[in-house]
Structure formats: C-alpha cells, structure tokens
Coordinates of N, CA, C and O and ligand atoms in Angstrom, one line a residue:
X160 N 0.8 -1.2 0.0 CA 0.0 0.0 0.0 C 0.9 1.2 0.0 O 1.9 1.3 0.7
X161 N 0.5 2.2 -0.9 CA 1.3 3.4 -1.0 C 0.8 4.4 0.1 O -0.3 4.6 0.3
X162 N 1.8 4.9 0.9 CA 1.5 5.8 2.0 C 1.5 7.3 1.4 O 2.5 7.9 1.2
X163 N 0.3 7.8 1.2 CA 0.2 9.2 0.8 C -0.4 10.1 1.9 O -0.5 11.3 1.8
X164 N -0.8 9.4 3.0 CA -1.2 10.2 4.2 C -2.6 10.5 4.4 O -3.0 11.3 5.2
X165 N -3.5 9.8 3.7 CA -5.0 10.0 4.0 C -5.7 8.7 3.7 O -5.2 7.9 3.0
X166 N -6.8 8.5 4.4 CA -7.6 7.2 4.2 C -8.0 7.0 2.8 O -8.1 5.8 2.4
X167 N -8.1 8.0 2.0 CA -8.4 7.8 0.6 C -7.2 7.6 -0.2 O -7.0 6.6 -0.9
X168 N -6.2 8.5 0.0 CA -5.0 8.5 -0.8 C -4.2 7.2 -0.7 O -3.5 6.8 -1.6
X169 N -4.3 6.6 0.5 CA -3.5 5.4 0.8 C -4.1 4.1 0.2 O -3.6 3.1 0.3
X170 N -5.3 4.3 -0.4 CA -6.1 3.0 -0.7 C -6.3 2.9 -2.2 O -7.3 2.2 -2.6
X171 N -5.6 3.5 -3.1 CA -5.7 3.1 -4.5 C -4.4 3.1 -5.2 O -3.4 3.7 -4.7
X172 N -4.3 2.4 -6.3 CA -3.1 2.4 -7.1 C -3.5 2.8 -8.5 O -4.5 2.3 -9.1
X173 N -2.8 3.7 -9.2 CA -3.1 4.1 -10.5 C -2.7 2.9 -11.5 O -1.7 2.3 -11.3
X174 N -3.6 2.7 -12.4 CA -3.3 1.6 -13.4 C -2.8 2.3 -14.7 O -3.5 3.1 -15.3
X175 N -1.5 2.1 -15.0 CA -0.9 3.0 -16.0 C -1.5 3.0 -17.4 O -1.5 4.0 -18.1
X176 N -2.1 1.9 -17.9 CA -2.6 1.8 -19.2 C -4.0 2.5 -19.3 O -4.2 3.4 -20.2
X177 N -4.9 2.2 -18.5 CA -6.2 2.7 -18.6 C -6.3 4.1 -17.8 O -7.2 4.8 -18.1
X178 N -5.4 4.3 -16.9 CA -5.5 5.5 -16.1 C -6.4 5.4 -14.9 O -6.7 6.3 -14.2
X179 N -7.0 4.2 -14.8 CA -7.9 3.9 -13.7 C -7.2 3.9 -12.4 O -6.0 3.5 -12.3
X180 N -7.8 4.4 -11.3 CA -7.3 4.3 -10.0 C -8.0 3.1 -9.3 O -9.2 3.2 -9.0
X181 N -7.3 2.0 -9.1 CA -7.8 0.8 -8.6 C -7.9 0.9 -7.1 O -6.9 1.0 -6.4
X182 N -9.2 0.8 -6.6 CA -9.4 0.9 -5.2 C -9.0 -0.4 -4.5 O -9.4 -1.5 -4.9
X183 N -8.2 -0.2 -3.4 CA -7.7 -1.4 -2.7 C -8.4 -1.6 -1.4 O -8.2 -2.6 -0.7
X184 N -9.2 -0.6 -1.0 CA -9.9 -0.6 0.3 C -11.1 -1.5 0.3 O -11.3 -2.3 -0.6
X185 N -12.0 -1.3 1.3 CA -13.2 -2.1 1.4 C -14.1 -1.9 0.3 O -14.1 -0.8 -0.4
X186 N -15.0 -2.9 -0.1 CA -16.0 -2.7 -1.1 C -17.3 -3.1 -0.5 O -17.4 -3.9 0.5
X187 N -18.4 -2.6 -1.1 CA -19.7 -3.0 -0.6 C -20.2 -4.2 -1.4 O -19.4 -4.7 -2.3
X188 N -21.4 -4.6 -1.2 CA -21.9 -5.9 -1.8 C -22.0 -5.8 -3.3 O -22.2 -6.8 -4.0
X189 N -22.0 -4.6 -3.9 CA -22.1 -4.4 -5.3 C -20.7 -4.3 -6.0 O -20.6 -4.1 -7.2
X190 N -19.7 -4.3 -5.1 CA -18.3 -4.3 -5.7 C -17.7 -2.9 -5.8 O -16.7 -2.7 -6.4
X191 N -18.4 -1.9 -5.2 CA -17.9 -0.5 -5.3 C -17.1 -0.2 -4.0 O -17.5 -0.7 -2.9
X192 N -16.1 0.6 -4.2 CA -15.2 0.9 -3.1 C -16.0 1.8 -2.1 O -16.7 2.7 -2.4
X193 N -15.7 1.6 -0.8 CA -16.3 2.4 0.3 C -15.2 2.8 1.3 O -14.2 2.1 1.4
X194 N -15.4 3.9 2.0 CA -14.5 4.2 3.1 C -15.3 4.9 4.2 O -16.4 5.4 3.9
X195 N -14.8 4.8 5.4 CA -15.4 5.4 6.5 C -14.9 6.9 6.7 O -13.7 7.1 6.6
X196 N -15.8 7.8 6.9 CA -15.5 9.2 7.2 C -16.2 9.6 8.4 O -17.4 9.3 8.6
X197 N -15.5 10.5 9.2 CA -16.2 11.1 10.4 C -16.9 12.3 9.9 O -16.3 13.3 9.5
X198 N -18.2 12.3 10.0 CA -19.0 13.5 9.6 C -19.9 13.9 10.8 O -20.6 13.1 11.3
X199 N -19.7 15.1 11.3 CA -20.4 15.6 12.5 C -20.2 14.6 13.7 O -21.2 14.2 14.3
X200 N -18.9 14.1 13.8 CA -18.6 13.3 15.0 C -19.2 11.9 14.9 O -19.1 11.1 15.8
X201 N -19.8 11.5 13.7 CA -20.3 10.2 13.5 C -19.6 9.5 12.3 O -19.4 10.2 11.3
X202 N -19.2 8.2 12.5 CA -18.6 7.5 11.4 C -19.7 7.1 10.4 O -20.7 6.6 10.8
X203 N -19.4 7.5 9.1 CA -20.4 7.1 8.1 C -19.6 6.4 7.0 O -18.4 6.8 6.7
X204 N -20.2 5.4 6.4 CA -19.6 4.7 5.2 C -20.0 5.5 4.0 O -21.2 5.7 3.7
X205 N -19.0 5.9 3.2 CA -19.4 6.7 2.0 C -18.7 5.9 0.8 O -17.7 5.2 0.9
X206 N -19.3 6.1 -0.4 CA -18.7 5.5 -1.6 C -17.4 6.2 -2.0 O -17.4 7.4 -2.0
X207 N -16.4 5.4 -2.2 CA -15.1 6.0 -2.6 C -15.2 6.8 -3.9 O -14.5 7.8 -4.0
X208 N -16.1 6.4 -4.8 CA -16.2 7.1 -6.1 C -16.8 8.5 -5.8 O -16.3 9.5 -6.3
X209 N -17.8 8.6 -4.9 CA -18.4 9.8 -4.6 C -17.5 10.8 -3.9 O -17.4 11.9 -4.2
X210 N -16.7 10.2 -3.0 CA -15.8 10.9 -2.2 C -14.7 11.5 -3.2 O -14.4 12.7 -3.1
X211 N -14.2 10.7 -4.1 CA -13.2 11.1 -5.0 C -13.7 12.2 -5.9 O -13.1 13.2 -6.2
X212 N -15.0 12.0 -6.4 CA -15.6 13.0 -7.4 C -15.7 14.4 -6.7 O -15.4 15.4 -7.2
X213 N -16.3 14.3 -5.5 CA -16.6 15.6 -4.7 C -15.3 16.3 -4.4 O -15.3 17.5 -4.3
X214 N -14.3 15.6 -4.1 CA -13.0 16.2 -3.7 C -12.4 17.0 -4.9 O -11.8 18.0 -4.7
X215 N -12.6 16.5 -6.1 CA -12.1 17.1 -7.3 C -13.1 18.2 -7.8 O -12.7 19.3 -8.2
X216 N -14.4 17.8 -7.9 CA -15.3 18.6 -8.7 C -16.4 19.4 -7.8 O -17.2 20.1 -8.3
X217 N -16.4 19.1 -6.5 CA -17.4 19.7 -5.6 C -18.6 18.8 -5.3 O -18.7 17.8 -6.0
X218 N -19.4 19.3 -4.4 CA -20.5 18.5 -3.9 C -21.5 18.0 -5.0 O -21.7 18.8 -6.0
X219 N -22.0 16.9 -4.8 CA -22.9 16.3 -5.8 C -24.3 16.4 -5.2 O -24.5 16.2 -4.0
X220 N -25.3 16.8 -6.1 CA -26.7 16.8 -5.7 C -27.1 15.5 -5.1 O -26.8 14.5 -5.6
X221 N -28.0 15.6 -4.1 CA -28.5 14.3 -3.5 C -29.4 13.7 -4.5 O -30.0 14.3 -5.4
X222 N -29.4 12.4 -4.5 CA -30.1 11.6 -5.5 C -29.3 11.2 -6.8 O -29.7 10.3 -7.5
X223 N -28.2 11.9 -6.9 CA -27.3 11.5 -8.0 C -26.2 10.7 -7.5 O -25.8 10.8 -6.3
X224 N -25.6 9.9 -8.4 CA -24.5 9.1 -7.9 C -23.3 9.1 -8.9 O -23.5 9.5 -10.1
X225 N -22.1 8.8 -8.4 CA -21.0 8.9 -9.3 C -20.9 7.6 -10.2 O -21.0 6.5 -9.7
X226 N -20.9 7.8 -11.5 CA -20.9 6.7 -12.4 C -19.6 6.7 -13.2 O -18.9 7.7 -13.3
X227 N -19.3 5.5 -13.8 CA -18.0 5.4 -14.5 C -18.1 5.6 -16.0 O -19.0 5.0 -16.6
X228 N -17.2 6.4 -16.5 CA -17.0 6.4 -18.0 C -16.2 5.2 -18.4 O -16.3 4.8 -19.6
X229 N -15.3 4.7 -17.5 CA -14.5 3.6 -17.9 C -15.4 2.3 -17.4 O -16.4 2.5 -16.9
X230 N -14.9 1.2 -17.7 CA -15.6 -0.1 -17.5 C -15.2 -0.7 -16.2 O -15.3 -2.0 -16.1
X231 N -14.7 0.0 -15.2 CA -14.1 -0.5 -14.1 C -14.8 -0.1 -12.8 O -14.5 1.0 -12.3
X232 N -15.7 -0.9 -12.3 CA -16.6 -0.4 -11.2 C -15.7 0.0 -10.0 O -16.1 0.8 -9.2
X233 N -14.5 -0.6 -9.8 CA -13.7 -0.3 -8.7 C -12.8 0.9 -8.8 O -12.0 1.3 -7.9
X234 N -12.9 1.5 -10.0 CA -12.0 2.7 -10.3 C -12.5 3.9 -9.5 O -13.7 4.2 -9.5
X235 N -11.6 4.7 -9.0 CA -12.0 5.9 -8.2 C -11.3 7.2 -8.8 O -11.2 8.2 -8.1
X236 N -10.8 7.1 -10.0 CA -10.2 8.3 -10.7 C -11.4 9.3 -11.0 O -12.3 9.0 -11.7
X237 N -11.3 10.5 -10.4 CA -12.4 11.5 -10.6 C -12.6 11.8 -12.0 O -13.6 12.2 -12.4
X238 N -11.5 11.7 -12.8 CA -11.6 12.0 -14.3 C -12.4 11.0 -15.0 O -12.8 11.2 -16.2
X239 N -12.6 9.8 -14.4 CA -13.4 8.7 -15.1 C -14.8 8.7 -14.6 O -15.5 7.8 -14.9
X240 N -15.1 9.6 -13.7 CA -16.5 9.6 -13.1 C -17.3 10.7 -13.6 O -16.8 11.8 -14.0
X241 N -18.6 10.5 -13.7 CA -19.6 11.6 -14.0 C -20.8 11.3 -13.1 O -21.0 10.3 -12.6
X242 N -21.6 12.4 -13.0 CA -22.8 12.3 -12.1 C -24.0 11.9 -12.9 O -24.3 12.5 -14.0
X243 N -24.8 11.0 -12.4 CA -26.0 10.6 -13.1 C -26.9 9.9 -12.1 O -26.6 9.8 -10.9
X244 N -28.1 9.5 -12.5 CA -29.0 8.8 -11.7 C -28.7 7.3 -11.7 O -28.0 6.8 -12.6
X245 N -29.3 6.6 -10.8 CA -29.2 5.1 -10.8 C -29.7 4.5 -12.1 O -29.2 3.5 -12.6
X246 N -30.7 5.2 -12.7 CA -31.3 4.8 -14.0 C -30.2 4.8 -15.0 O -30.1 3.8 -15.8
X247 N -29.4 5.9 -15.1 CA -28.3 6.0 -16.1 C -27.4 4.8 -15.9 O -26.9 4.2 -16.8
X248 N -27.1 4.5 -14.6 CA -26.2 3.4 -14.3 C -26.7 2.1 -14.9 O -25.9 1.4 -15.5
X249 N -27.9 1.8 -14.6 CA -28.5 0.5 -15.1 C -28.5 0.5 -16.6 O -28.1 -0.5 -17.2
X250 N -28.9 1.6 -17.2 CA -29.0 1.8 -18.6 C -27.6 1.5 -19.2 O -27.4 0.7 -20.2
X251 N -26.6 2.1 -18.6 CA -25.2 2.0 -19.0 C -24.7 0.6 -19.0 O -24.1 0.1 -19.9
X252 N -25.1 -0.1 -17.9 CA -24.7 -1.5 -17.7 C -25.3 -2.4 -18.7 O -24.6 -3.3 -19.3
X253 N -26.6 -2.1 -19.0 CA -27.2 -3.0 -20.0 C -26.5 -2.8 -21.4 O -26.2 -3.7 -22.1
X254 N -26.3 -1.5 -21.7 CA -25.7 -1.1 -23.0 C -24.3 -1.8 -23.1 O -24.0 -2.3 -24.2
X255 N -23.6 -1.9 -22.1 CA -22.3 -2.5 -22.1 C -22.3 -4.1 -22.0 O -21.3 -4.7 -22.0
X256 N -23.5 -4.6 -21.8 CA -23.7 -6.1 -21.7 C -23.4 -6.7 -20.4 O -23.3 -7.9 -20.3
X257 N -23.1 -5.8 -19.4 CA -22.7 -6.3 -18.1 C -23.8 -7.2 -17.5 O -23.6 -8.2 -16.8
X258 N -25.1 -6.7 -17.6 CA -26.2 -7.3 -16.9 C -26.4 -8.8 -17.4 O -26.8 -9.6 -16.7
X259 N -26.1 -9.0 -18.7 CA -26.4 -10.3 -19.3 C -25.3 -11.3 -18.9 O -25.6 -12.5 -18.8
X260 N -24.1 -10.8 -18.9 CA -23.0 -11.7 -18.7 C -22.5 -11.9 -17.3 O -21.7 -12.8 -17.0
X261 N -23.0 -11.1 -16.4 CA -22.6 -11.3 -15.0 C -21.1 -11.2 -14.8 O -20.4 -12.2 -14.5
X262 N -20.6 -10.0 -15.1 CA -19.2 -9.7 -15.0 C -18.4 -10.4 -13.9 O -17.3 -10.9 -14.0
X263 N -19.1 -10.4 -12.7 CA -18.4 -10.8 -11.5 C -18.8 -12.2 -11.1 O -18.5 -12.7 -10.0
X264 N -19.5 -12.9 -11.9 CA -19.9 -14.3 -11.5 C -18.9 -15.3 -11.6 O -19.0 -16.4 -11.1
X265 N -17.8 -15.1 -12.2 CA -16.7 -16.1 -12.3 C -15.7 -15.6 -13.3 O -15.9 -14.7 -14.0
X266 N -14.5 -16.3 -13.3 CA -13.5 -15.9 -14.2 C -14.0 -16.0 -15.7 O -14.4 -17.1 -16.1
X267 N -13.9 -15.0 -16.4 CA -14.2 -15.0 -17.8 C -13.2 -15.8 -18.5 O -12.0 -15.9 -18.1
X268 N -13.5 -16.5 -19.6 CA -12.5 -17.2 -20.4 C -11.6 -16.2 -21.1 O -12.1 -15.3 -21.8
X269 N -10.3 -16.3 -20.8 CA -9.4 -15.4 -21.4 C -8.9 -16.0 -22.8 O -8.8 -17.2 -22.9
X270 N -8.6 -15.1 -23.7 CA -8.1 -15.6 -25.0 C -6.6 -15.5 -24.9 O -6.0 -14.9 -24.1
X271 N -6.0 -16.2 -25.9 CA -4.6 -16.3 -26.0 C -3.9 -14.9 -26.0 O -2.9 -14.7 -25.3
X272 N -4.5 -14.0 -26.8 CA -3.9 -12.7 -26.9 C -3.9 -12.0 -25.5 O -3.0 -11.2 -25.2
X273 N -4.9 -12.3 -24.7 CA -5.0 -11.6 -23.4 C -3.9 -12.2 -22.5 O -3.4 -11.5 -21.7
X274 N -3.7 -13.5 -22.6 CA -2.6 -14.1 -21.8 C -1.3 -13.5 -22.2 O -0.5 -13.2 -21.3
X275 N -1.1 -13.3 -23.5 CA 0.2 -12.6 -23.9 C 0.3 -11.2 -23.3 O 1.3 -10.8 -22.8
X276 N -0.8 -10.5 -23.3 CA -0.9 -9.2 -22.8 C -0.6 -9.2 -21.3 O 0.2 -8.4 -20.8
X277 N -1.2 -10.1 -20.6 CA -1.0 -10.2 -19.1 C 0.4 -10.5 -18.8 O 1.0 -9.8 -18.0
X278 N 1.0 -11.4 -19.6 CA 2.4 -11.8 -19.3 C 3.3 -10.6 -19.6 O 4.3 -10.3 -18.8
X279 N 3.0 -9.8 -20.7 CA 3.9 -8.7 -21.0 C 3.7 -7.6 -19.9 O 4.6 -6.9 -19.5
X280 N 2.5 -7.4 -19.4 CA 2.2 -6.4 -18.3 C 3.0 -6.8 -17.1 O 3.5 -6.0 -16.3
X281 N 3.0 -8.1 -16.8 CA 3.7 -8.6 -15.6 C 5.2 -8.3 -15.7 O 5.8 -7.9 -14.7
X282 N 5.7 -8.5 -16.9 CA 7.2 -8.2 -17.1 C 7.4 -6.7 -16.8 O 8.4 -6.3 -16.3
X283 N 6.4 -5.9 -17.3 CA 6.6 -4.4 -17.0 C 6.3 -4.0 -15.6 O 6.4 -2.8 -15.3
X284 N 6.0 -5.0 -14.8 CA 5.8 -4.7 -13.3 C 4.4 -4.5 -12.9 O 4.2 -4.0 -11.8
X285 N 3.4 -4.8 -13.7 CA 2.0 -4.6 -13.3 C 1.7 -5.6 -12.1 O 2.2 -6.7 -12.1
X286 N 0.9 -5.1 -11.2 CA 0.6 -6.0 -10.0 C -0.5 -7.0 -10.4 O -1.3 -6.7 -11.3
X287 N -0.5 -8.1 -9.7 CA -1.6 -9.1 -10.0 C -3.0 -8.6 -9.7 O -3.9 -8.9 -10.5
X288 N -3.1 -7.7 -8.7 CA -4.4 -7.2 -8.4 C -4.9 -6.3 -9.5 O -6.1 -6.3 -9.9
X289 N -4.0 -5.4 -10.0 CA -4.5 -4.5 -11.1 C -4.9 -5.3 -12.4 O -5.8 -5.0 -13.0
X290 N -4.1 -6.4 -12.6 CA -4.5 -7.2 -13.8 C -5.7 -7.9 -13.6 O -6.6 -8.1 -14.5
X291 N -5.9 -8.4 -12.4 CA -7.2 -9.1 -12.1 C -8.4 -8.3 -12.3 O -9.4 -8.7 -12.9
X292 N -8.3 -7.0 -11.9 CA -9.4 -6.1 -12.1 C -9.6 -5.8 -13.6 O -10.7 -5.8 -14.1
X293 N -8.5 -5.6 -14.3 CA -8.6 -5.2 -15.7 C -9.2 -6.4 -16.6 O -9.9 -6.1 -17.5
X294 N -8.8 -7.6 -16.2 CA -9.2 -8.7 -17.1 C -10.4 -9.5 -16.4 O -10.8 -10.5 -16.9
X295 N -11.0 -8.9 -15.3 CA -12.2 -9.5 -14.7 C -12.0 -10.9 -14.3 O -12.8 -11.8 -14.6
X296 N -10.8 -11.2 -13.7 CA -10.6 -12.6 -13.1 C -10.1 -12.4 -11.7 O -9.8 -11.3 -11.2
X297 N -10.1 -13.6 -11.0 CA -9.5 -13.5 -9.6 C -8.0 -13.3 -9.7 O -7.4 -13.7 -10.6
X298 N -7.5 -12.7 -8.6 CA -6.1 -12.5 -8.5 C -5.3 -13.8 -8.6 O -4.3 -13.9 -9.1
X299 N -5.9 -14.9 -8.0 CA -5.3 -16.2 -8.0 C -5.1 -16.7 -9.5 O -4.2 -17.4 -9.8
X300 N -6.1 -16.3 -10.3 CA -6.0 -16.7 -11.7 C -4.8 -16.1 -12.4 O -4.1 -16.7 -13.1
X301 N -4.6 -14.8 -12.1 CA -3.4 -14.1 -12.6 C -2.1 -14.8 -12.1 O -1.2 -15.0 -12.8
X302 N -2.1 -15.1 -10.8 CA -0.9 -15.8 -10.2 C -0.6 -17.1 -11.0 O 0.6 -17.4 -11.2
X303 N -1.7 -17.8 -11.3 CA -1.4 -19.1 -12.0 C -1.0 -18.9 -13.4 O -0.2 -19.7 -14.0
X304 N -1.4 -17.8 -14.0 CA -0.9 -17.4 -15.4 C 0.6 -17.0 -15.3 O 1.4 -17.5 -16.0
X305 N 0.9 -16.2 -14.2 CA 2.3 -15.8 -14.0 C 3.2 -17.0 -13.8 O 4.3 -17.0 -14.3
X306 N 2.7 -17.9 -13.0 CA 3.6 -19.1 -12.7 C 3.5 -20.2 -13.7 O 4.1 -21.2 -13.6
X307 N 2.7 -19.9 -14.8 CA 2.6 -20.9 -15.9 C 1.9 -22.2 -15.5 O 2.0 -23.2 -16.2
X308 N 1.1 -22.1 -14.4 CA 0.2 -23.3 -14.1 C -0.9 -23.3 -15.1 O -1.4 -24.3 -15.5
X309 N -1.3 -22.0 -15.5 CA -2.3 -21.9 -16.6 C -1.5 -21.5 -17.9 O -0.6 -20.7 -17.8
X310 N -2.0 -22.0 -19.0 CA -1.4 -21.6 -20.3 C 0.1 -21.7 -20.3 O 0.8 -20.8 -20.7
X311 N 0.6 -22.9 -19.9 CA 2.1 -23.1 -20.0 C 2.7 -22.9 -21.3 O 3.9 -22.5 -21.4
X312 N 1.9 -23.1 -22.4 CA 2.5 -23.1 -23.7 C 2.5 -21.7 -24.4 O 3.1 -21.5 -25.4
X313 N 1.9 -20.7 -23.7 CA 1.8 -19.4 -24.3 C 3.0 -18.5 -23.9 O 3.3 -18.5 -22.7
Ligands
ZN54 ZN1 -11.3 4.3 -14.6

C-alpha cells in the first residue's frame, strides 16, 4: 500500500494503461469501493467514487451518484467519473452487456492474446491485483498465469 497520508489516498493504485485508480480498500456488496469518514462526529460509510468526485469537482446533488465512464466499477479516478441517476447506471450497464454476462460471476474465459498481454504487463511490473481487475478474473487466476500453471505453452 502506498502511503500518501490519508484514508483515501492510501487506498488506490493508478493503473498506467487505462489511467484507472484501482481501489484497494473495502468494497460494498455491489463491488464498489467504500470508506469510513467522520461526519459531524459520527462515522459514516461513503462511496469511494463519490468521495473522489466531490474532492475534485465539488459536492454532488443528492439523488445523483458517481458513475463510471470507464468499465471498471472499482475505479476511483475522478476524471473517469460523472454524475447521473441510478437509472443511467442501469442503462449504461445494459448497454455494455454487463447485466447479461454477470461480469463478477466467475473468471471469464481469457483468450490467447490476453494471456500474452497479461504476461507482458507482468514483465513491465503490473501488479496481480490490477491485472485481475482489468481482465475481470480472480487474483489467483493471474498468479497461475504468472507461474505458468495456466497456459504453460503461451
Ligand atoms: Zn477508470
């Protein structure tokens, strides 16, 4: 974990190719990053995306939520976020095919080209967790690709 000195700043890593900030902290049951903040002397759980957006762009109207321009629900880069309603979010997800394929239901089948890409990213120093997020698989899956338990011939 990179120490930048705040509960938000210490909990993400920038992903060099996409520019996504990969949230490493806690997530809620929908897979979105969350953090605790003390507001009026009470601890409240807030969405990391909303926190990040407001920090950069100012307060968000109630009823709106921070949505992703990128395809990475766990990304907290304020430049990848925009404000919309939950309806926009659902609409967006359907458009991108996420609802039908259940992005998080299990490791997607990776293609040979993706294995090559993962291996080349590993050589360049990409972390297993950032690759896991990018390719929508478990971190253990990336480890097995790295150690050539999976795809030994590629
Ligand atoms: Zn992003």
